């Protein structure tokens, strides 16, 4: 990388930090720090959900599969689009209807404190692995492009993320998510046409690919795996505690539905753009093997992009991963503060709770850094991501989602379904291979991880129906939910009448987004002028659109 690339990365990283820290004064209460006041515009929350689900792991994990197998990497990611539409229609409005601050708060009121504690401890333990899995890929990318040691990259990037989540809370996360979306999209829209240019154009590309490269299924990624992965994604997107925040922090159930539908729409298009560069790189350098194919995307970028623009691409990946990591840190700290510490010490004043929230953010961030450092010892990022998904995704989230639709499920049935499913998955993953030499292939592992909890919950539901039983806690929960809904409506009405904190925070959000997009466009425009020929045309044209769009948003906020 050139000096100009390093300068680009530094400027964009500094800009994101400044944008996030500009919300330091908005995180003055539990609701503002963890729920952004409960009135986040749906399109901001939708883009934040998209960026929170997405990370540099997309380029490393799925990019690795795209390089090795081809189109099947896109097939895998299209299951996420289906999940988004399903969540938008069926799950997001129901989560909004709960009127909770965190998923743990819902579990407490619907199933009881003991169940909430059990799920909280399981969630926090698993979130260490998922958060570490968000951090590792972007550090890997930094290592591939700059030669900067992997361990040092993990430490530096982890520290940057910890700083602005600790300062600004959820509003800092969702607003910087929008800026990260713009930067990353701009970078991808630049690298795709320049990659095609390197391989001789769009029409020449298919002729240079290996046989079966455009097959919908390939290798271990069979139709069975795709079906199982689609099931997993629906429950993961609809039940992961950090994503639930994106549905509960908008104003209405209609807005919550739009959040899911926006996510699904974006995932219909984006996987094709993301996976083309590593697929193209296969035609230019087919010799990568082992874990080396994890760097295929960045190798294509290094080959295709002019000076400075590689820094833009890398910066986009850094920010994308920061988005996922930041959302995970915020919800982990929220669960610890609101659902563990506050229950132990209910009389704790708000000021002290905010200190606990920020210190717990730092603590979970440091633990995530440790996990990221250990990932190479766990078999690499592809193995970690898919194994964690298969083992924990559906068992952890499906039983809770089921209670949104059923008044019959109780504490015993829900917790039993999770624990039995996790145990069965763990036995097939760790015990049978070592003791009996028998293990499940990737597709069967994913399918078992999804179908076992579904089967258990179905058996419980049919049993309760046959006995005409429903959970007594459900009646208590209905009363609590109605009282909570009245409180939330009163708060929002008061804010509407006074033009208070939430409205001013949203206005500040628009200003930061508009300014950030315009400045991004100006920076990209300058970089484009330094390029020559076709790259200059592509870069300058895109930059001009960003400048105009960002300026329009900023002007609208001043009216």
Coordinates of C-alpha atoms in Angstrom, one line a residue:
X1 CA 0.0 0.0 0.0
X2 CA 1.1 3.6 -0.7
X3 CA 1.4 6.5 1.7
X4 CA -1.8 7.9 0.2
X5 CA -3.7 4.7 1.1
X6 CA -2.6 5.0 4.7
X7 CA -3.6 8.7 4.8
X8 CA -7.0 7.7 3.4
X9 CA -7.6 5.0 6.1
X10 CA -6.5 7.4 8.8
X11 CA -8.8 10.2 7.6
X12 CA -11.9 8.0 7.3
X13 CA -11.2 6.3 10.6
X14 CA -10.8 9.7 12.3
X15 CA -14.0 10.9 10.7
X16 CA -16.0 7.9 11.9
X17 CA -14.6 8.4 15.4
X18 CA -15.5 12.1 15.5
X19 CA -19.0 11.2 14.2
X20 CA -19.6 8.6 16.9
X21 CA -18.2 10.8 19.7
X22 CA -20.4 13.7 18.6
X23 CA -23.2 11.8 20.4
X24 CA -21.5 11.8 23.8
X25 CA -24.1 14.0 25.3
X26 CA -27.0 11.9 24.0
X27 CA -26.2 8.8 26.1
X28 CA -27.2 10.4 29.4
X29 CA -29.8 7.8 30.5
X30 CA -30.3 4.0 30.1
X31 CA -33.0 4.5 27.4
X32 CA -30.9 7.0 25.4
X33 CA -27.7 4.9 25.7
X34 CA -29.2 1.5 24.8
X35 CA -32.4 2.4 22.9
X36 CA -31.6 5.9 21.4
X37 CA -34.7 7.3 23.0
X38 CA -37.0 4.8 21.3
X39 CA -37.6 7.0 18.2
X40 CA -34.9 6.1 15.7
X41 CA -36.0 6.7 12.0
X42 CA -36.8 3.3 10.4
X43 CA -34.4 3.8 7.5
X44 CA -31.5 4.5 9.8
X45 CA -32.4 1.5 11.9
X46 CA -32.7 -0.6 8.8
X47 CA -29.3 0.4 7.4
X48 CA -27.9 -0.2 10.9
X49 CA -29.4 -3.7 11.0
X50 CA -27.9 -4.4 7.5
X51 CA -24.4 -3.2 8.6
X52 CA -24.7 -4.9 11.9
X53 CA -25.4 -8.2 10.2
X54 CA -22.7 -7.6 7.7
X55 CA -19.0 -7.4 8.5
X56 CA -15.6 -7.8 6.9
X57 CA -16.2 -11.4 7.5
X58 CA -18.4 -11.2 4.4
X59 CA -15.3 -10.5 2.4
X60 CA -13.1 -13.0 4.2
X61 CA -15.5 -15.9 4.9
X62 CA -17.9 -15.8 2.0
X63 CA -15.2 -14.2 -0.2
X64 CA -13.1 -17.3 0.5
X65 CA -15.9 -19.5 -0.6
X66 CA -16.6 -17.3 -3.7
X67 CA -12.9 -17.7 -4.8
X68 CA -12.9 -21.5 -4.2
X69 CA -16.4 -22.5 -5.4
X70 CA -17.9 -19.5 -7.2
X71 CA -21.6 -18.6 -7.3
X72 CA -22.6 -20.7 -4.3
X73 CA -21.2 -17.9 -2.1
X74 CA -24.0 -15.7 -3.5
X75 CA -26.6 -18.5 -3.0
X76 CA -25.6 -18.7 0.7
X77 CA -26.1 -15.0 1.2
X78 CA -29.4 -14.8 -0.6
X79 CA -30.8 -16.8 2.3
X80 CA -30.2 -13.7 4.3
X81 CA -32.5 -11.7 2.0
X82 CA -35.3 -14.3 2.6
X83 CA -34.7 -14.1 6.3
X84 CA -35.0 -10.3 6.2
X85 CA -38.4 -10.4 4.4
X86 CA -39.7 -13.1 6.8
X87 CA -38.6 -11.1 9.9
X88 CA -40.0 -7.9 8.5
X89 CA -43.5 -9.5 8.0
X90 CA -43.7 -11.8 11.0
X91 CA -41.2 -11.0 13.8
X92 CA -40.2 -7.4 13.8
X93 CA -43.7 -6.0 14.6
X94 CA -44.1 -8.5 17.4
X95 CA -40.8 -7.5 19.0
X96 CA -41.8 -3.8 18.8
X97 CA -45.1 -4.7 20.4
X98 CA -43.3 -6.0 23.5
X99 CA -42.1 -2.4 24.4
X100 CA -38.9 -3.7 26.0
X101 CA -35.4 -2.1 26.2
X102 CA -33.6 -5.4 25.7
X103 CA -34.6 -9.0 24.8
X104 CA -33.6 -10.0 28.3
X105 CA -36.2 -7.7 29.7
X106 CA -38.8 -9.5 27.6
X107 CA -37.7 -12.9 28.9
X108 CA -37.9 -11.6 32.5
X109 CA -41.5 -10.5 32.2
X110 CA -42.7 -13.3 29.9
X111 CA -40.9 -16.3 31.5
X112 CA -39.5 -15.2 34.8
X113 CA -36.2 -14.0 36.3
X114 CA -34.6 -17.5 36.6
X115 CA -35.0 -18.1 32.9
X116 CA -33.8 -14.7 32.0
X117 CA -30.6 -15.3 34.1
X118 CA -29.9 -18.6 32.3
X119 CA -30.4 -17.1 28.9
X120 CA -28.4 -14.0 29.8
X121 CA -25.3 -16.1 30.8
X122 CA -25.6 -18.2 27.7
X123 CA -26.0 -15.2 25.5
X124 CA -23.1 -13.3 27.0
X125 CA -20.8 -16.3 26.7
X126 CA -21.7 -16.9 23.0
X127 CA -21.5 -13.2 22.2
X128 CA -17.8 -13.3 23.1
X129 CA -17.3 -15.7 20.2
X130 CA -19.5 -13.8 17.7
X131 CA -18.0 -10.5 18.6
X132 CA -14.5 -11.9 18.3
X133 CA -15.5 -13.4 15.0
X134 CA -16.5 -9.9 13.8
X135 CA -13.1 -8.4 14.8
X136 CA -10.8 -11.1 13.4
X137 CA -11.6 -10.8 9.7
X138 CA -10.9 -7.1 9.4
X139 CA -7.7 -7.5 11.3
X140 CA -6.9 -10.3 8.8
X141 CA -7.6 -7.8 5.9
X142 CA -5.3 -5.2 7.5
X143 CA -2.6 -7.9 7.7
X144 CA -3.0 -8.9 4.1
X145 CA -2.9 -5.4 2.7
X146 CA -0.4 -3.6 4.9
X147 CA 1.8 -6.4 6.4
X148 CA 0.8 -5.1 9.9
X149 CA 0.9 -8.0 12.3
X150 CA -2.4 -9.7 12.8
X151 CA -2.3 -9.5 16.7
X152 CA -1.4 -5.8 16.6
X153 CA -4.3 -5.2 14.1
X154 CA -6.8 -6.9 16.4
X155 CA -5.6 -4.8 19.4
X156 CA -5.7 -1.5 17.5
X157 CA -9.1 -2.0 15.8
X158 CA -10.7 -3.4 19.0
X159 CA -9.5 -0.3 20.9
X160 CA -11.0 2.1 18.3
X161 CA -14.4 0.3 18.5
X162 CA -14.5 0.3 22.3
X163 CA -13.8 4.0 22.4
X164 CA -16.8 5.4 20.5
X165 CA -19.3 2.8 21.6
X166 CA -18.4 3.6 25.2
X167 CA -18.8 7.3 24.6
X168 CA -21.9 7.5 22.4
X169 CA -24.1 4.5 23.0
X170 CA -26.6 3.1 20.5
X171 CA -27.2 6.4 18.6
X172 CA -23.5 6.6 17.9
X173 CA -23.7 3.1 16.6
X174 CA -26.7 3.5 14.3
X175 CA -25.6 6.9 12.8
X176 CA -22.0 5.7 12.1
X177 CA -23.6 2.6 10.6
X178 CA -25.2 4.7 8.0
X179 CA -21.9 6.5 7.2
X180 CA -20.2 3.1 7.1
X181 CA -22.8 1.8 4.7
X182 CA -22.2 4.8 2.3
X183 CA -18.4 4.4 2.4
X184 CA -18.5 0.6 1.9
X185 CA -21.1 0.8 -0.9
X186 CA -19.0 3.5 -2.7
X187 CA -15.9 1.4 -2.4
X188 CA -17.6 -1.8 -3.7
X189 CA -19.2 0.1 -6.6
X190 CA -15.7 1.3 -7.6
X191 CA -13.9 -2.0 -7.3
X192 CA -16.3 -4.1 -9.3
X193 CA -16.0 -2.3 -12.7
X194 CA -12.2 -1.9 -12.2
X195 CA -11.9 -5.7 -11.5
X196 CA -13.8 -6.5 -14.7
X197 CA -11.4 -4.3 -16.5
X198 CA -8.4 -6.4 -15.3
X199 CA -10.0 -9.6 -16.6
X200 CA -10.9 -8.3 -20.0
X201 CA -14.4 -7.1 -19.4
X202 CA -17.8 -8.6 -18.3
X203 CA -18.2 -10.8 -21.4
X204 CA -14.7 -12.3 -21.1
X205 CA -15.0 -13.2 -17.5
X206 CA -17.3 -16.3 -17.7
X207 CA -15.0 -18.0 -20.3
X208 CA -12.0 -17.9 -17.9
X209 CA -13.8 -19.5 -14.9
X210 CA -13.4 -23.2 -13.9
X211 CA -16.2 -25.7 -14.8
X212 CA -19.1 -25.5 -12.4
X213 CA -18.1 -22.0 -11.1
X214 CA -21.6 -20.7 -11.6
X215 CA -23.4 -23.6 -10.1
X216 CA -26.0 -22.7 -7.5
X217 CA -24.7 -25.5 -5.2
X218 CA -21.1 -26.7 -4.9
X219 CA -18.8 -28.8 -2.7
X220 CA -20.1 -29.2 0.9
X221 CA -22.6 -26.3 0.3
X222 CA -25.4 -28.6 -0.8
X223 CA -29.2 -27.9 -1.1
X224 CA -29.5 -29.4 2.3
X225 CA -27.0 -26.9 3.7
X226 CA -28.7 -24.0 2.0
X227 CA -32.1 -24.9 3.4
X228 CA -30.7 -25.4 6.9
X229 CA -28.8 -22.1 6.6
X230 CA -31.9 -20.3 5.6
X231 CA -33.7 -21.6 8.7
X232 CA -30.8 -20.5 10.8
X233 CA -30.7 -17.0 9.3
X234 CA -34.4 -16.4 9.9
X235 CA -34.2 -17.2 13.6
X236 CA -30.7 -15.5 14.1
X237 CA -31.9 -12.3 12.4
X238 CA -35.2 -12.4 14.3
X239 CA -33.9 -13.5 17.7
X240 CA -30.3 -12.2 18.1
X241 CA -30.5 -9.7 21.0
X242 CA -28.5 -7.0 19.2
X243 CA -30.7 -7.1 16.2
X244 CA -33.9 -7.0 18.3
X245 CA -32.7 -3.5 19.3
X246 CA -33.2 -2.4 15.7
X247 CA -36.9 -3.4 15.8
X248 CA -37.7 -2.1 19.3
X249 CA -36.0 1.4 19.0
X250 CA -38.2 2.6 16.1
X251 CA -41.4 4.4 16.8
X252 CA -44.2 2.0 15.5
X253 CA -44.8 -1.6 14.5
X254 CA -45.1 -0.4 10.9
X255 CA -41.6 1.1 11.2
X256 CA -40.3 -2.1 12.6
X257 CA -41.7 -4.0 9.6
X258 CA -40.0 -1.6 7.3
X259 CA -36.6 -2.3 9.0
X260 CA -36.8 -6.0 8.1
X261 CA -38.1 -5.3 4.6
X262 CA -35.2 -2.8 3.9
X263 CA -32.7 -5.4 5.1
X264 CA -34.2 -8.1 2.8
X265 CA -34.2 -5.7 -0.2
X266 CA -30.5 -4.8 0.3
X267 CA -29.5 -8.4 0.6
X268 CA -31.2 -9.2 -2.8
X269 CA -28.6 -7.1 -4.5
X270 CA -25.5 -6.7 -2.4
X271 CA -24.2 -10.3 -2.4
X272 CA -23.7 -10.2 -6.2
X273 CA -21.6 -7.0 -5.9
X274 CA -19.6 -8.3 -3.0
X275 CA -18.7 -11.7 -4.4
X276 CA -17.7 -10.6 -7.9
X277 CA -14.2 -9.4 -7.0
X278 CA -12.9 -12.7 -5.4
X279 CA -14.6 -14.6 -8.2
X280 CA -12.8 -12.5 -10.8
X281 CA -9.6 -12.9 -8.9
X282 CA -9.9 -16.7 -9.3
X283 CA -9.4 -16.2 -13.1
X284 CA -6.3 -14.0 -12.6
X285 CA -4.6 -16.1 -9.8
X286 CA -6.1 -19.6 -9.4
X287 CA -3.3 -20.8 -7.1
X288 CA -4.5 -19.8 -3.7
X289 CA -4.9 -22.7 -1.2
X290 CA -5.5 -23.4 2.5
X291 CA -6.3 -20.2 4.5
X292 CA -4.7 -18.1 1.8
X293 CA -8.0 -17.8 0.0
X294 CA -9.3 -15.8 2.9
X295 CA -7.4 -12.8 1.4
X296 CA -8.7 -13.2 -2.2
X297 CA -11.0 -10.1 -2.0
X298 CA -8.2 -7.8 -0.9
X299 CA -5.7 -9.2 -3.4
X300 CA -8.2 -8.3 -6.1
X301 CA -8.5 -4.8 -4.7
X302 CA -4.7 -4.4 -4.5
X303 CA -4.5 -5.4 -8.2
X304 CA -7.4 -3.2 -9.5
X305 CA -7.5 0.0 -7.4
X306 CA -5.4 3.1 -8.0
X307 CA -3.4 4.7 -5.1
X308 CA -5.6 5.9 -2.3
X309 CA -8.7 3.9 -3.3
X310 CA -7.3 0.7 -1.8
X311 CA -7.3 2.7 1.5
X312 CA -10.9 3.6 0.9
X313 CA -11.8 -0.1 0.3
X314 CA -9.9 -1.2 3.4
X315 CA -11.5 1.7 5.4
X316 CA -14.9 0.5 4.3
X317 CA -14.2 -3.0 5.5
X318 CA -12.9 -1.7 8.8
X319 CA -16.0 0.4 9.4
X320 CA -18.3 -2.5 8.3
X321 CA -16.8 -4.7 10.9
X322 CA -16.8 -1.9 13.5
X323 CA -20.6 -1.8 12.9
X324 CA -21.1 -5.4 13.8
X325 CA -18.7 -5.3 16.7
X326 CA -20.2 -2.1 18.0
X327 CA -23.8 -3.4 18.0
X328 CA -22.7 -6.5 19.8
X329 CA -20.8 -4.5 22.5
X330 CA -23.7 -2.2 23.0
X331 CA -26.2 -5.0 23.6
X332 CA -23.9 -7.0 25.8
X333 CA -23.3 -4.0 28.0
X334 CA -27.0 -3.3 28.0
X335 CA -27.9 -6.8 29.1
X336 CA -25.2 -6.8 31.8
X337 CA -26.3 -3.3 33.1
X338 CA -30.0 -3.5 32.8
X339 CA -30.7 -7.2 33.3
X340 CA -28.0 -8.3 35.8
X341 CA -26.5 -5.4 37.7
X342 CA -29.8 -3.4 38.0
X343 CA -31.7 -6.4 39.2
X344 CA -29.1 -7.1 41.9
X345 CA -29.0 -3.4 42.9
X346 CA -32.3 -1.9 41.9
X347 CA -31.8 1.3 43.8
X348 CA -28.7 2.3 41.9
X349 CA -29.0 5.9 40.6
X350 CA -28.9 6.6 36.9
X351 CA -25.5 8.3 37.0
X352 CA -23.9 5.2 38.5
X353 CA -25.7 2.9 36.0
X354 CA -24.3 4.9 33.1
X355 CA -20.8 4.4 34.6
X356 CA -21.5 0.6 34.9
X357 CA -22.7 0.7 31.3
X358 CA -19.5 2.2 29.9
X359 CA -17.2 0.1 32.0
X360 CA -19.0 -3.1 31.0
X361 CA -18.7 -2.0 27.3
X362 CA -14.9 -1.8 27.8
X363 CA -14.9 -5.1 29.6
X364 CA -16.7 -7.0 26.9
X365 CA -14.6 -5.3 24.2
X366 CA -11.4 -6.6 25.9
X367 CA -12.8 -10.1 26.1
X368 CA -13.8 -10.0 22.4
X369 CA -10.2 -9.0 21.6
X370 CA -8.9 -12.1 23.4
X371 CA -11.3 -14.4 21.5
X372 CA -10.2 -12.8 18.2
X373 CA -6.6 -13.5 19.1
X374 CA -7.4 -17.2 19.6
X375 CA -9.4 -17.7 16.3
X376 CA -6.4 -19.1 14.4
X377 CA -6.1 -21.8 17.0
X378 CA -9.8 -22.7 16.5
X379 CA -9.3 -23.7 12.8
X380 CA -9.7 -20.4 11.1
X381 CA -12.6 -18.0 10.7
X382 CA -14.8 -20.0 8.3
X383 CA -14.8 -23.0 10.7
X384 CA -15.6 -20.7 13.7
X385 CA -18.4 -18.8 12.1
X386 CA -20.3 -21.8 10.7
X387 CA -19.7 -24.0 13.7
X388 CA -21.0 -21.3 16.1
X389 CA -24.0 -20.7 13.9
X390 CA -24.8 -24.4 13.7
X391 CA -24.3 -25.1 17.4
X392 CA -26.1 -22.1 19.0
X393 CA -28.1 -20.1 16.5
X394 CA -31.5 -21.8 16.4
X395 CA -31.4 -23.4 19.9
X396 CA -30.7 -20.1 21.5
X397 CA -33.2 -17.9 19.6
X398 CA -36.1 -20.0 18.4
X399 CA -37.6 -20.9 21.8
X400 CA -37.9 -17.2 22.7
X401 CA -39.3 -16.3 19.4
X402 CA -41.9 -19.0 19.8
X403 CA -43.2 -17.3 22.9
X404 CA -44.1 -14.2 20.9
X405 CA -46.8 -16.3 19.2
X406 CA -47.8 -18.8 21.9
X407 CA -49.4 -18.2 25.3
X408 CA -48.8 -21.9 26.2
X409 CA -45.0 -22.2 26.3
X410 CA -43.6 -21.7 29.8
X411 CA -40.2 -21.4 31.5
X412 CA -39.6 -25.2 31.6
X413 CA -40.5 -25.9 28.0
X414 CA -38.5 -23.0 26.6
X415 CA -35.3 -23.5 28.7
X416 CA -35.5 -27.3 28.1
X417 CA -35.7 -26.9 24.4
X418 CA -32.6 -24.7 24.4
X419 CA -30.5 -26.8 26.8
X420 CA -31.4 -30.1 25.1
X421 CA -30.7 -28.8 21.7
X422 CA -27.3 -27.3 22.7
X423 CA -26.4 -30.5 24.4
X424 CA -27.2 -32.7 21.3
X425 CA -25.3 -30.3 19.0
X426 CA -22.3 -30.3 21.3
X427 CA -22.2 -34.1 21.5
X428 CA -22.2 -34.4 17.7
X429 CA -19.6 -31.7 17.4
X430 CA -17.1 -32.6 20.1
X431 CA -17.9 -36.0 21.7
X432 CA -18.8 -38.5 18.9
X433 CA -15.9 -37.5 16.6
X434 CA -13.3 -38.1 19.3
X435 CA -14.8 -41.2 20.9
X436 CA -16.5 -43.0 18.0
X437 CA -14.9 -41.4 15.0
X438 CA -18.3 -40.2 13.8
X439 CA -19.2 -36.6 13.0
X440 CA -21.8 -34.7 11.0
X441 CA -20.9 -33.1 7.7
X442 CA -21.5 -29.3 7.5
X443 CA -24.9 -29.5 5.9
X444 CA -26.2 -32.2 8.4
X445 CA -24.7 -30.3 11.3
X446 CA -26.6 -27.1 10.3
X447 CA -29.8 -29.0 9.7
X448 CA -29.7 -30.8 13.0
X449 CA -29.0 -27.5 14.8
X450 CA -32.2 -26.1 13.3
X451 CA -34.6 -29.0 13.3
X452 CA -34.0 -30.4 16.8
X453 CA -35.2 -27.2 18.7
X454 CA -38.2 -26.9 16.3
X455 CA -39.2 -30.5 17.0
X456 CA -38.9 -30.1 20.7
X457 CA -41.0 -26.9 20.8
X458 CA -43.6 -28.5 18.5
X459 CA -43.9 -31.5 20.9
X460 CA -44.4 -29.1 23.9
X461 CA -46.9 -27.1 22.0
X462 CA -49.0 -30.1 21.0
X463 CA -48.8 -31.4 24.6
X464 CA -50.1 -28.1 26.0
X465 CA -52.9 -28.0 23.4
X466 CA -54.0 -31.5 24.3
X467 CA -54.1 -30.5 28.0
X468 CA -55.7 -27.2 27.3
X469 CA -53.0 -25.4 29.3
X470 CA -51.5 -22.0 29.0
X471 CA -48.7 -20.3 31.0
X472 CA -49.9 -18.3 34.0
X473 CA -47.0 -16.0 33.4
X474 CA -48.5 -15.0 30.1
X475 CA -51.4 -13.3 31.8
X476 CA -49.0 -11.3 34.1
X477 CA -47.0 -10.4 31.0
X478 CA -50.0 -9.1 29.2
X479 CA -50.8 -6.7 32.0
X480 CA -47.1 -5.6 32.2
X481 CA -47.0 -5.0 28.4
X482 CA -50.1 -2.9 28.4
X483 CA -48.8 -0.7 31.3
X484 CA -45.4 -0.4 29.5
X485 CA -47.1 0.6 26.3
X486 CA -49.0 3.4 28.1
X487 CA -45.7 4.6 29.6
X488 CA -43.9 4.6 26.2
X489 CA -46.8 6.4 24.4
X490 CA -46.9 9.0 27.2
X491 CA -43.1 9.6 26.8
X492 CA -43.3 10.0 23.0
X493 CA -46.3 12.3 23.3
X494 CA -44.4 14.5 25.7
X495 CA -41.4 14.6 23.4
X496 CA -43.6 15.5 20.4
X497 CA -45.2 18.4 22.3
X498 CA -42.0 19.8 23.7
X499 CA -39.7 19.2 20.7
X500 CA -37.5 17.5 23.3
X501 CA -34.4 15.4 23.4
X502 CA -35.4 12.6 20.9
X503 CA -36.3 15.1 18.2
X504 CA -33.2 17.1 18.6
X505 CA -31.1 13.9 18.6
X506 CA -32.7 12.8 15.4
X507 CA -32.0 16.2 13.8
X508 CA -28.4 16.0 14.9
X509 CA -28.3 12.5 13.4
X510 CA -29.4 13.8 10.0
X511 CA -26.8 16.6 10.2
X512 CA -24.0 14.2 11.0
X513 CA -25.1 11.8 8.2
X514 CA -25.4 14.6 5.6
X515 CA -22.0 16.2 6.6
X516 CA -20.3 12.8 6.6
X517 CA -21.7 11.8 3.2
X518 CA -20.6 15.1 1.6
X519 CA -17.1 14.9 3.1
X520 CA -16.8 11.3 2.0
X521 CA -17.7 12.4 -1.5
X522 CA -15.2 15.2 -1.5
X523 CA -12.4 12.9 -0.3
X524 CA -13.3 10.3 -3.0
X525 CA -13.5 13.1 -5.7
X526 CA -9.9 14.2 -4.8
X527 CA -8.7 10.6 -5.0
X528 CA -10.4 10.2 -8.3
X529 CA -8.6 13.2 -9.8
X530 CA -5.3 11.4 -9.1
X531 CA -6.3 8.4 -11.1
X532 CA -6.2 8.2 -14.9
X533 CA -8.5 6.9 -17.7
X534 CA -11.5 4.6 -16.9
X535 CA -10.8 4.5 -13.1
X536 CA -11.0 8.3 -12.9
X537 CA -14.4 8.4 -14.7
X538 CA -15.8 5.8 -12.3
X539 CA -14.5 7.4 -9.1
X540 CA -15.3 11.0 -10.0
X541 CA -18.9 10.2 -11.1
X542 CA -19.7 8.3 -7.9
X543 CA -18.1 11.0 -5.7
X544 CA -20.2 13.7 -7.4
X545 CA -23.4 11.8 -6.5
X546 CA -22.3 11.5 -2.9
X547 CA -21.5 15.2 -2.6
X548 CA -24.9 16.3 -3.9
X549 CA -26.8 13.7 -1.9
X550 CA -25.0 14.6 1.4
X551 CA -25.5 18.3 0.8
X552 CA -29.2 17.8 0.2
X553 CA -29.6 15.9 3.5
X554 CA -27.8 18.6 5.4
X555 CA -29.8 21.4 3.8
X556 CA -33.1 19.6 4.6
X557 CA -32.2 19.5 8.4
X558 CA -31.7 23.3 8.5
X559 CA -35.3 24.0 7.3

